[in-house]
Amino acid sequence: MSAIELRSLTKVYPGGVRALDALDLEIPDGEFFALLGPSGCGKTTLLRTIAGLETATSGQVVLGERDVTGLQPGARDLAMVFQDYALFPHMDVTDNIAYPLRIKKVAKAPRAAKAREVGERLGLDQLMDRRPGQLSGGQQQRVALARVMATQAQAFLFDEPLSNLDARLRLEARTFLKRLQRELGVTTVFVTHDQAEALAMADRMAVMEAGHIRQIGTPAEVFQRPANTFVASFIGSTPMNLLDAVVRGDSLEVAGCKLAVPSAATGLLTDGERLVYGVRPEYMAYSAEPVEGALGGKVSIVENLGASHLVTLEVGETVTQVVVPEGREPSPGDDGYAVPREDRALVYRDGELVA
Amino acid sequence: MALATSPPEAPPEPAAKTRRYSADAAGLGRLRASLFTAPALLLIAVFLVFPALWVLYLSVTDYRLSGAQAANPQVVGLDNYTNALGSGDFWNSAWLTVEFVLGSAVIGQVVLGFTIAWLMRDRTGPLKRIVEGLVILAWILPSAVVSFLWVALLDRDGGTLNMLLGIPGFAWLLDYPMLSIIVFNTWRGAAFSMMLYGAALGNVPPSHLESARLAGASGWQQLRDVVFPHIRGHILTNLLLISLWTFNDFTPFMLTAGGPDGKTEILAVYVYKEALIGGNLGVGAAISAIILLINLVVAVFYLRMLRRKS
Amino acid sequence: MTARHVAGRIGFYTVIALVLAFFSIPLLWLATAPFTSDPTYEVSLPDLTLANFQAILEHPYALGSLYNSLILSVGTALLVVLFAALAAYALSRVRVPGRDVLLYTLLLLSSIITGTAAMVPIFQLAVELQLIDTHLGVILILTGGLLPAAIFMLKDFMDTTPKSYEESARVFGASPLQIVRHVVVPLVRPGLATIAVWAVANVWGNFLMPYLLLGSDPEYQPSAVIIYTLYTEGGQANLQLLSTFGLLYSIPVVLMYLFVSKKYGFRFHGGIKR
């Protein structure tokens, strides 16, 4: 069990591509930490560099108290689950789970016993003699998990642990993984491109873009107060509304409407400044009657989200989206007014949060 | 707060140059990788590359298999080349080889292979399996066996062909030797072209063919307008490859041994006779060098075409 | 059914019949003559005798040559598989400088330097290295000729085998040699098997190299050469022997081809199917 620390970690590929740019990160012991970002942001490279499968160009990887930057992957006391699980097809489940122990020179009987013990814990006891090719996707994932659990490593690394599962299984697996990690208490870093997955599973996460970390925080922090417009638009199943705004005295002019300055930004704005105003569709109150401090316009599209509706309002020359609870949804063509929650509205200057 | 972490307490040491270890999948490293490739490269160097280079050396000497020149070969410059290029036998052999390649590969195998592939397209039944099975059988049986099968087939007095045609006493291998080996090689090698065109035809989108059919195109027009444009690249690479193979094929030797009277003395046989029967290694090497050069040209063309396709 | 359609059908079946005849007639003799007591060149209904096989057993060199063919084939296949696998793995996984140039050159070389083009220097080389009249000589030379293509094919196969198996074992602490033993070899076994069969098939039927290098002693000659001498040397060809021996000699290759195409269909893919 150990904390993971990255100090100014940089990786440059021959040819000059900066996959990781001077990253600093601290992951306390026992945390379930997500590396989130779009394709090519460097999250998998970062994971592999922590594992040692990629060598860092400069900077340090510290595990517990040890600087492991120069150590071979096998010497770092880490365990990794790959996206395709990498279960050895010619070994049965028992041998697969016991493989790390075999490398550690544990004798055949004790390691088979340990494998069985771990396998039972994950519900694999009926499958111990099967080959990976005979297992379903979900079962294969559990074998891969059992294998890393058998290592009793200091930290676990998961590369896109859920992307190889069917959509339905994925949700079950999310809950399963979160509970497992809580029980084991092992520091775990996982990589995902799915923001919903990261929000659901992680204790804290790092949102990455093009080799940089754009924000580190808990799911609540990242969702409610994204530190910049990249994170703001990347996080959230419904995209955050990002609208051009101009400061007019002690209020904001947004798309021709007068809105209150968010509480967090009071006193930090200069008159006439051009900014970006951000508020999530979920954080606005909808009204069919005109209200002060609202974005007002005409309803153009109403999308059914199940227990709520996503209403698209044409406000001035732009559009805004609002989530409206069941039973209160308007019809296209109606007039609508959306009032942003003061403590959830955000202002961005040059892409960075004003706070 | 939703901000990046504060810097660590103690300032980090200046980033020390990380120790290098191999980043390949299994951690082999360059040294072990070189050791792994060494045996193969050694064998290739000694038994493939070196002979090719030595040919060049031999070709400028008067080396013979026996006699004074075997013990004390002298460098004779380009004499062997000028002798060869001036010799009627050489040009006779070269021309025969061209005939052989054109007739059996460029025309024979390609046309036959393509025809069978075209006729058998879209079919899956026992007929297809039988036809393909026989064609492939002709290809995989050992060369010594099929050579004799054709010797038997073409025998003037007892051969099956003459029996079927009702013309006993007709000496195919004596009177029409080139035709015989051309037909033989067509028979032998059609399988490769058949499989290649079969695969290529399978890749022609059926929707294109159907559009043509609906527009009223006949079979021949479909072939010309839809199929050929799609497989043009395959035709060329196929031609280059089988021409290269046929050019280097020694098998006709087993049917006619270059005879009668050198009428089927293709270059492969000519080299053998000149160098290993006649003992004239220097001249044989010169001709071998010419063969190597021709091979090189064709192969480079072929690889260029492959690259362009991918 | 239009007249054109019917004519088309007739045309189709005529051509197919011709093709079938063209390919089967030369082969028929191989099926009938071994079982005919006094075979002639002509194909005729066999009277189903096994006497010819008896004659094979009595011939001094026939069976021995099959054994020689086996030695040459298996020997070459073993060397080719071993060396090509090592080289292909290293080239697939490690970025050795000049790797791509090397592969391109290997491919080029194997197409250019054929037995025909190199028979003169190879003969010379074998004489100098005293490998004439030895099986080892033929094996080494054939291995050298087959290695480039084998390396190319195996590397291609290994490239398509995911690296995650090796990396997974590496993170668990396995040393490179352990990884090769535990993970890589089992994964690439199908590819190795295919190359082995391909090598055996190539060597089994090879005529030129054994003819060139094992010319003097029939005790060492493989079947390809023995068959040839059976019909070119000494007067009347012994059709009993030729037909039967030819059949025996052909069967292994046919069986191998059937086996491989049924089991693998000459596809190369490693890892578990999903």
PDB file of N, CA, C and O in Angstrom, chain A residues 89, chain C residues 84-85 88-89 91-93 103 149-163 165-166 183-195 264 266-273:
ATOM      1  N   PRO A  89      -3.345 -17.506 -23.035  1.00  0.00           N
ATOM      2  CA  PRO A  89      -4.355 -18.431 -23.567  1.00  0.00           C
ATOM      3  C   PRO A  89      -4.021 -19.897 -23.349  1.00  0.00           C
ATOM      4  O   PRO A  89      -4.913 -20.734 -23.351  1.00  0.00           O
TER       5      PRO A  89
ATOM      6  N   ALA C  84      14.800 -18.653 -37.526  1.00  0.00           N
ATOM      7  CA  ALA C  84      13.850 -17.633 -37.970  1.00  0.00           C
ATOM      8  C   ALA C  84      13.027 -17.124 -36.800  1.00  0.00           C
ATOM      9  O   ALA C  84      12.742 -15.932 -36.711  1.00  0.00           O
ATOM     10  N   ALA C  85      12.649 -18.016 -35.879  1.00  0.00           N
ATOM     11  CA  ALA C  85      11.843 -17.584 -34.742  1.00  0.00           C
ATOM     12  C   ALA C  85      12.617 -16.598 -33.875  1.00  0.00           C
ATOM     13  O   ALA C  85      12.100 -15.547 -33.491  1.00  0.00           O
ATOM     14  N   ALA C  88      13.000 -13.359 -35.888  1.00  0.00           N
ATOM     15  CA  ALA C  88      11.720 -12.677 -36.102  1.00  0.00           C
ATOM     16  C   ALA C  88      11.232 -12.043 -34.814  1.00  0.00           C
ATOM     17  O   ALA C  88      10.720 -10.928 -34.811  1.00  0.00           O
ATOM     18  N   TYR C  89      11.396 -12.723 -33.702  1.00  0.00           N
ATOM     19  CA  TYR C  89      10.948 -12.159 -32.437  1.00  0.00           C
ATOM     20  C   TYR C  89      11.734 -10.900 -32.097  1.00  0.00           C
ATOM     21  O   TYR C  89      11.171  -9.872 -31.754  1.00  0.00           O
ATOM     22  N   LEU C  91      13.374  -8.951 -34.094  1.00  0.00           N
ATOM     23  CA  LEU C  91      13.086  -7.873 -35.035  1.00  0.00           C
ATOM     24  C   LEU C  91      11.691  -7.310 -34.828  1.00  0.00           C
ATOM     25  O   LEU C  91      11.432  -6.149 -35.095  1.00  0.00           O
ATOM     26  N   SER C  92      10.773  -8.143 -34.354  1.00  0.00           N
ATOM     27  CA  SER C  92       9.425  -7.661 -34.159  1.00  0.00           C
ATOM     28  C   SER C  92       9.333  -6.755 -32.936  1.00  0.00           C
ATOM     29  O   SER C  92       8.612  -5.768 -32.946  1.00  0.00           O
ATOM     30  N   ARG C  93      10.042  -7.094 -31.879  1.00  0.00           N
ATOM     31  CA  ARG C  93       9.850  -6.387 -30.625  1.00  0.00           C
ATOM     32  C   ARG C  93      10.839  -5.267 -30.373  1.00  0.00           C
ATOM     33  O   ARG C  93      10.530  -4.301 -29.697  1.00  0.00           O
ATOM     34  N   LEU C 103      15.015  -5.902 -43.462  1.00  0.00           N
ATOM     35  CA  LEU C 103      13.922  -6.762 -43.915  1.00  0.00           C
ATOM     36  C   LEU C 103      13.691  -6.638 -45.410  1.00  0.00           C
ATOM     37  O   LEU C 103      13.477  -7.629 -46.098  1.00  0.00           O
ATOM     38  N   ALA C 149      12.589 -15.592 -46.222  1.00  0.00           N
ATOM     39  CA  ALA C 149      11.133 -15.619 -46.309  1.00  0.00           C
ATOM     40  C   ALA C 149      10.520 -16.045 -44.990  1.00  0.00           C
ATOM     41  O   ALA C 149       9.497 -15.501 -44.563  1.00  0.00           O
ATOM     42  N   ALA C 150      11.155 -17.009 -44.306  1.00  0.00           N
ATOM     43  CA  ALA C 150      10.632 -17.483 -43.035  1.00  0.00           C
ATOM     44  C   ALA C 150      10.633 -16.373 -42.001  1.00  0.00           C
ATOM     45  O   ALA C 150       9.665 -16.190 -41.258  1.00  0.00           O
ATOM     46  N   ILE C 151      11.735 -15.626 -41.953  1.00  0.00           N
ATOM     47  CA  ILE C 151      11.818 -14.511 -41.000  1.00  0.00           C
ATOM     48  C   ILE C 151      10.738 -13.489 -41.304  1.00  0.00           C
ATOM     49  O   ILE C 151      10.039 -12.996 -40.414  1.00  0.00           O
ATOM     50  N   PHE C 152      10.573 -13.198 -42.575  1.00  0.00           N
ATOM     51  CA  PHE C 152       9.568 -12.233 -42.965  1.00  0.00           C
ATOM     52  C   PHE C 152       8.180 -12.659 -42.522  1.00  0.00           C
ATOM     53  O   PHE C 152       7.421 -11.894 -41.921  1.00  0.00           O
ATOM     54  N   MET C 153       7.844 -13.915 -42.804  1.00  0.00           N
ATOM     55  CA  MET C 153       6.511 -14.404 -42.460  1.00  0.00           C
ATOM     56  C   MET C 153       6.313 -14.463 -40.947  1.00  0.00           C
ATOM     57  O   MET C 153       5.279 -14.044 -40.426  1.00  0.00           O
ATOM     58  N   LEU C 154       7.318 -14.954 -40.229  1.00  0.00           N
ATOM     59  CA  LEU C 154       7.174 -15.064 -38.780  1.00  0.00           C
ATOM     60  C   LEU C 154       7.120 -13.687 -38.127  1.00  0.00           C
ATOM     61  O   LEU C 154       6.377 -13.489 -37.165  1.00  0.00           O
ATOM     62  N   LYS C 155       7.882 -12.751 -38.627  1.00  0.00           N
ATOM     63  CA  LYS C 155       7.852 -11.411 -38.046  1.00  0.00           C
ATOM     64  C   LYS C 155       6.469 -10.801 -38.229  1.00  0.00           C
ATOM     65  O   LYS C 155       5.907 -10.201 -37.320  1.00  0.00           O
ATOM     66  N   ASP C 156       5.930 -10.991 -39.416  1.00  0.00           N
ATOM     67  CA  ASP C 156       4.580 -10.528 -39.680  1.00  0.00           C
ATOM     68  C   ASP C 156       3.598 -11.118 -38.683  1.00  0.00           C
ATOM     69  O   ASP C 156       2.741 -10.433 -38.125  1.00  0.00           O
ATOM     70  N   PHE C 157       3.738 -12.412 -38.436  1.00  0.00           N
ATOM     71  CA  PHE C 157       2.875 -13.103 -37.496  1.00  0.00           C
ATOM     72  C   PHE C 157       3.052 -12.531 -36.105  1.00  0.00           C
ATOM     73  O   PHE C 157       2.087 -12.278 -35.390  1.00  0.00           O
ATOM     74  N   MET C 158       4.294 -12.333 -35.697  1.00  0.00           N
ATOM     75  CA  MET C 158       4.529 -11.833 -34.347  1.00  0.00           C
ATOM     76  C   MET C 158       4.070 -10.392 -34.195  1.00  0.00           C
ATOM     77  O   MET C 158       3.646  -9.989 -33.111  1.00  0.00           O
ATOM     78  N   ASP C 159       4.158  -9.633 -35.263  1.00  0.00           N
ATOM     79  CA  ASP C 159       3.677  -8.252 -35.186  1.00  0.00           C
ATOM     80  C   ASP C 159       2.206  -8.209 -34.850  1.00  0.00           C
ATOM     81  O   ASP C 159       1.733  -7.291 -34.194  1.00  0.00           O
ATOM     82  N   THR C 160       1.457  -9.208 -35.330  1.00  0.00           N
ATOM     83  CA  THR C 160       0.027  -9.192 -35.071  1.00  0.00           C
ATOM     84  C   THR C 160      -0.317  -9.820 -33.729  1.00  0.00           C
ATOM     85  O   THR C 160      -1.464  -9.815 -33.319  1.00  0.00           O
ATOM     86  N   THR C 161       0.670 -10.376 -33.035  1.00  0.00           N
ATOM     87  CA  THR C 161       0.407 -10.910 -31.695  1.00  0.00           C
ATOM     88  C   THR C 161       0.569  -9.768 -30.699  1.00  0.00           C
ATOM     89  O   THR C 161       1.620  -9.143 -30.647  1.00  0.00           O
ATOM     90  N   PRO C 162      -0.468  -9.494 -29.889  1.00  0.00           N
ATOM     91  CA  PRO C 162      -0.407  -8.306 -29.040  1.00  0.00           C
ATOM     92  C   PRO C 162       0.761  -8.356 -28.060  1.00  0.00           C
ATOM     93  O   PRO C 162       1.115  -9.429 -27.572  1.00  0.00           O
ATOM     94  N   LYS C 163       1.337  -7.195 -27.800  1.00  0.00           N
ATOM     95  CA  LYS C 163       2.465  -7.154 -26.881  1.00  0.00           C
ATOM     96  C   LYS C 163       2.009  -7.227 -25.435  1.00  0.00           C
ATOM     97  O   LYS C 163       2.825  -7.389 -24.534  1.00  0.00           O
ATOM     98  N   TYR C 165       0.622  -9.396 -23.668  1.00  0.00           N
ATOM     99  CA  TYR C 165       0.974 -10.597 -22.910  1.00  0.00           C
ATOM    100  C   TYR C 165       2.371 -10.473 -22.333  1.00  0.00           C
ATOM    101  O   TYR C 165       2.617 -10.760 -21.164  1.00  0.00           O
ATOM    102  N   GLU C 166       3.299 -10.061 -23.181  1.00  0.00           N
ATOM    103  CA  GLU C 166       4.682  -9.939 -22.707  1.00  0.00           C
ATOM    104  C   GLU C 166       4.806  -8.844 -21.661  1.00  0.00           C
ATOM    105  O   GLU C 166       5.488  -9.009 -20.645  1.00  0.00           O
ATOM    106  N   VAL C 183       5.605 -17.174 -22.198  1.00  0.00           N
ATOM    107  CA  VAL C 183       4.537 -16.469 -22.896  1.00  0.00           C
ATOM    108  C   VAL C 183       4.680 -16.524 -24.409  1.00  0.00           C
ATOM    109  O   VAL C 183       3.738 -16.869 -25.118  1.00  0.00           O
ATOM    110  N   VAL C 184       5.861 -16.200 -24.902  1.00  0.00           N
ATOM    111  CA  VAL C 184       5.991 -16.014 -26.345  1.00  0.00           C
ATOM    112  C   VAL C 184       5.898 -17.332 -27.104  1.00  0.00           C
ATOM    113  O   VAL C 184       5.123 -17.462 -28.057  1.00  0.00           O
ATOM    114  N   VAL C 185       6.697 -18.305 -26.689  1.00  0.00           N
ATOM    115  CA  VAL C 185       6.733 -19.560 -27.442  1.00  0.00           C
ATOM    116  C   VAL C 185       5.352 -20.202 -27.547  1.00  0.00           C
ATOM    117  O   VAL C 185       4.929 -20.573 -28.651  1.00  0.00           O
ATOM    118  N   PRO C 186       4.591 -20.331 -26.450  1.00  0.00           N
ATOM    119  CA  PRO C 186       3.264 -20.938 -26.608  1.00  0.00           C
ATOM    120  C   PRO C 186       2.369 -20.143 -27.544  1.00  0.00           C
ATOM    121  O   PRO C 186       1.578 -20.713 -28.292  1.00  0.00           O
ATOM    122  N   LEU C 187       2.512 -18.813 -27.506  1.00  0.00           N
ATOM    123  CA  LEU C 187       1.648 -17.989 -28.334  1.00  0.00           C
ATOM    124  C   LEU C 187       1.936 -18.146 -29.817  1.00  0.00           C
ATOM    125  O   LEU C 187       1.040 -18.062 -30.646  1.00  0.00           O
ATOM    126  N   VAL C 188       3.209 -18.306 -30.163  1.00  0.00           N
ATOM    127  CA  VAL C 188       3.539 -18.326 -31.593  1.00  0.00           C
ATOM    128  C   VAL C 188       3.631 -19.740 -32.153  1.00  0.00           C
ATOM    129  O   VAL C 188       3.983 -19.913 -33.320  1.00  0.00           O
ATOM    130  N   ARG C 189       3.272 -20.725 -31.353  1.00  0.00           N
ATOM    131  CA  ARG C 189       3.370 -22.100 -31.834  1.00  0.00           C
ATOM    132  C   ARG C 189       2.678 -22.342 -33.166  1.00  0.00           C
ATOM    133  O   ARG C 189       3.247 -23.002 -34.028  1.00  0.00           O
ATOM    134  N   PRO C 190       1.449 -21.833 -33.376  1.00  0.00           N
ATOM    135  CA  PRO C 190       0.817 -22.084 -34.688  1.00  0.00           C
ATOM    136  C   PRO C 190       1.655 -21.537 -35.842  1.00  0.00           C
ATOM    137  O   PRO C 190       1.785 -22.185 -36.878  1.00  0.00           O
ATOM    138  N   GLY C 191       2.222 -20.361 -35.637  1.00  0.00           N
ATOM    139  CA  GLY C 191       3.066 -19.790 -36.689  1.00  0.00           C
ATOM    140  C   GLY C 191       4.289 -20.653 -36.932  1.00  0.00           C
ATOM    141  O   GLY C 191       4.678 -20.908 -38.076  1.00  0.00           O
ATOM    142  N   LEU C 192       4.892 -21.131 -35.855  1.00  0.00           N
ATOM    143  CA  LEU C 192       6.067 -21.984 -35.995  1.00  0.00           C
ATOM    144  C   LEU C 192       5.709 -23.270 -36.735  1.00  0.00           C
ATOM    145  O   LEU C 192       6.463 -23.745 -37.582  1.00  0.00           O
ATOM    146  N   ALA C 193       4.550 -23.823 -36.392  1.00  0.00           N
ATOM    147  CA  ALA C 193       4.147 -25.066 -37.052  1.00  0.00           C
ATOM    148  C   ALA C 193       3.973 -24.849 -38.549  1.00  0.00           C
ATOM    149  O   ALA C 193       4.398 -25.669 -39.368  1.00  0.00           O
ATOM    150  N   THR C 194       3.336 -23.737 -38.892  1.00  0.00           N
ATOM    151  CA  THR C 194       3.125 -23.468 -40.313  1.00  0.00           C
ATOM    152  C   THR C 194       4.450 -23.327 -41.051  1.00  0.00           C
ATOM    153  O   THR C 194       4.624 -23.872 -42.140  1.00  0.00           O
ATOM    154  N   ILE C 195       5.391 -22.601 -40.447  1.00  0.00           N
ATOM    155  CA  ILE C 195       6.679 -22.435 -41.102  1.00  0.00           C
ATOM    156  C   ILE C 195       7.385 -23.781 -41.231  1.00  0.00           C
ATOM    157  O   ILE C 195       8.015 -24.089 -42.250  1.00  0.00           O
ATOM    158  N   TYR C 264      -5.143 -24.814 -40.295  1.00  0.00           N
ATOM    159  CA  TYR C 264      -4.804 -23.402 -40.193  1.00  0.00           C
ATOM    160  C   TYR C 264      -5.245 -22.587 -41.382  1.00  0.00           C
ATOM    161  O   TYR C 264      -5.354 -21.383 -41.273  1.00  0.00           O
ATOM    162  N   PHE C 266      -3.561 -21.600 -43.553  1.00  0.00           N
ATOM    163  CA  PHE C 266      -2.492 -20.640 -43.820  1.00  0.00           C
ATOM    164  C   PHE C 266      -2.817 -19.236 -43.335  1.00  0.00           C
ATOM    165  O   PHE C 266      -2.438 -18.257 -43.927  1.00  0.00           O
ATOM    166  N   ARG C 267      -3.564 -19.148 -42.237  1.00  0.00           N
ATOM    167  CA  ARG C 267      -3.741 -17.844 -41.620  1.00  0.00           C
ATOM    168  C   ARG C 267      -2.753 -17.725 -40.470  1.00  0.00           C
ATOM    169  O   ARG C 267      -2.412 -18.694 -39.838  1.00  0.00           O
ATOM    170  N   PHE C 268      -2.337 -16.517 -40.176  1.00  0.00           N
ATOM    171  CA  PHE C 268      -1.442 -16.319 -39.043  1.00  0.00           C
ATOM    172  C   PHE C 268      -2.069 -15.351 -38.068  1.00  0.00           C
ATOM    173  O   PHE C 268      -2.134 -14.174 -38.325  1.00  0.00           O
ATOM    174  N   HIS C 269      -2.565 -15.822 -36.932  1.00  0.00           N
ATOM    175  CA  HIS C 269      -3.055 -14.888 -35.921  1.00  0.00           C
ATOM    176  C   HIS C 269      -2.813 -15.452 -34.539  1.00  0.00           C
ATOM    177  O   HIS C 269      -3.170 -16.578 -34.254  1.00  0.00           O
ATOM    178  N   GLY C 270      -2.240 -14.642 -33.645  1.00  0.00           N
ATOM    179  CA  GLY C 270      -1.972 -15.145 -32.299  1.00  0.00           C
ATOM    180  C   GLY C 270      -2.956 -14.607 -31.289  1.00  0.00           C
ATOM    181  O   GLY C 270      -3.662 -13.653 -31.527  1.00  0.00           O
ATOM    182  N   GLY C 271      -3.024 -15.153 -30.103  1.00  0.00           N
ATOM    183  CA  GLY C 271      -3.890 -14.635 -29.055  1.00  0.00           C
ATOM    184  C   GLY C 271      -5.267 -15.287 -29.050  1.00  0.00           C
ATOM    185  O   GLY C 271      -5.578 -16.139 -29.845  1.00  0.00           O
ATOM    186  N   ILE C 272      -6.091 -14.861 -28.130  1.00  0.00           N
ATOM    187  CA  ILE C 272      -7.432 -15.450 -28.018  1.00  0.00           C
ATOM    188  C   ILE C 272      -8.381 -14.739 -28.955  1.00  0.00           C
ATOM    189  O   ILE C 272      -8.315 -13.530 -29.104  1.00  0.00           O
ATOM    190  N   LYS C 273      -9.289 -15.484 -29.536  1.00  0.00           N
ATOM    191  CA  LYS C 273     -10.324 -14.841 -30.323  1.00  0.00           C
ATOM    192  C   LYS C 273     -11.352 -14.254 -29.364  1.00  0.00           C
ATOM    193  O   LYS C 273     -11.675 -14.837 -28.355  1.00  0.00           O
TER     194      LYS C 273
END
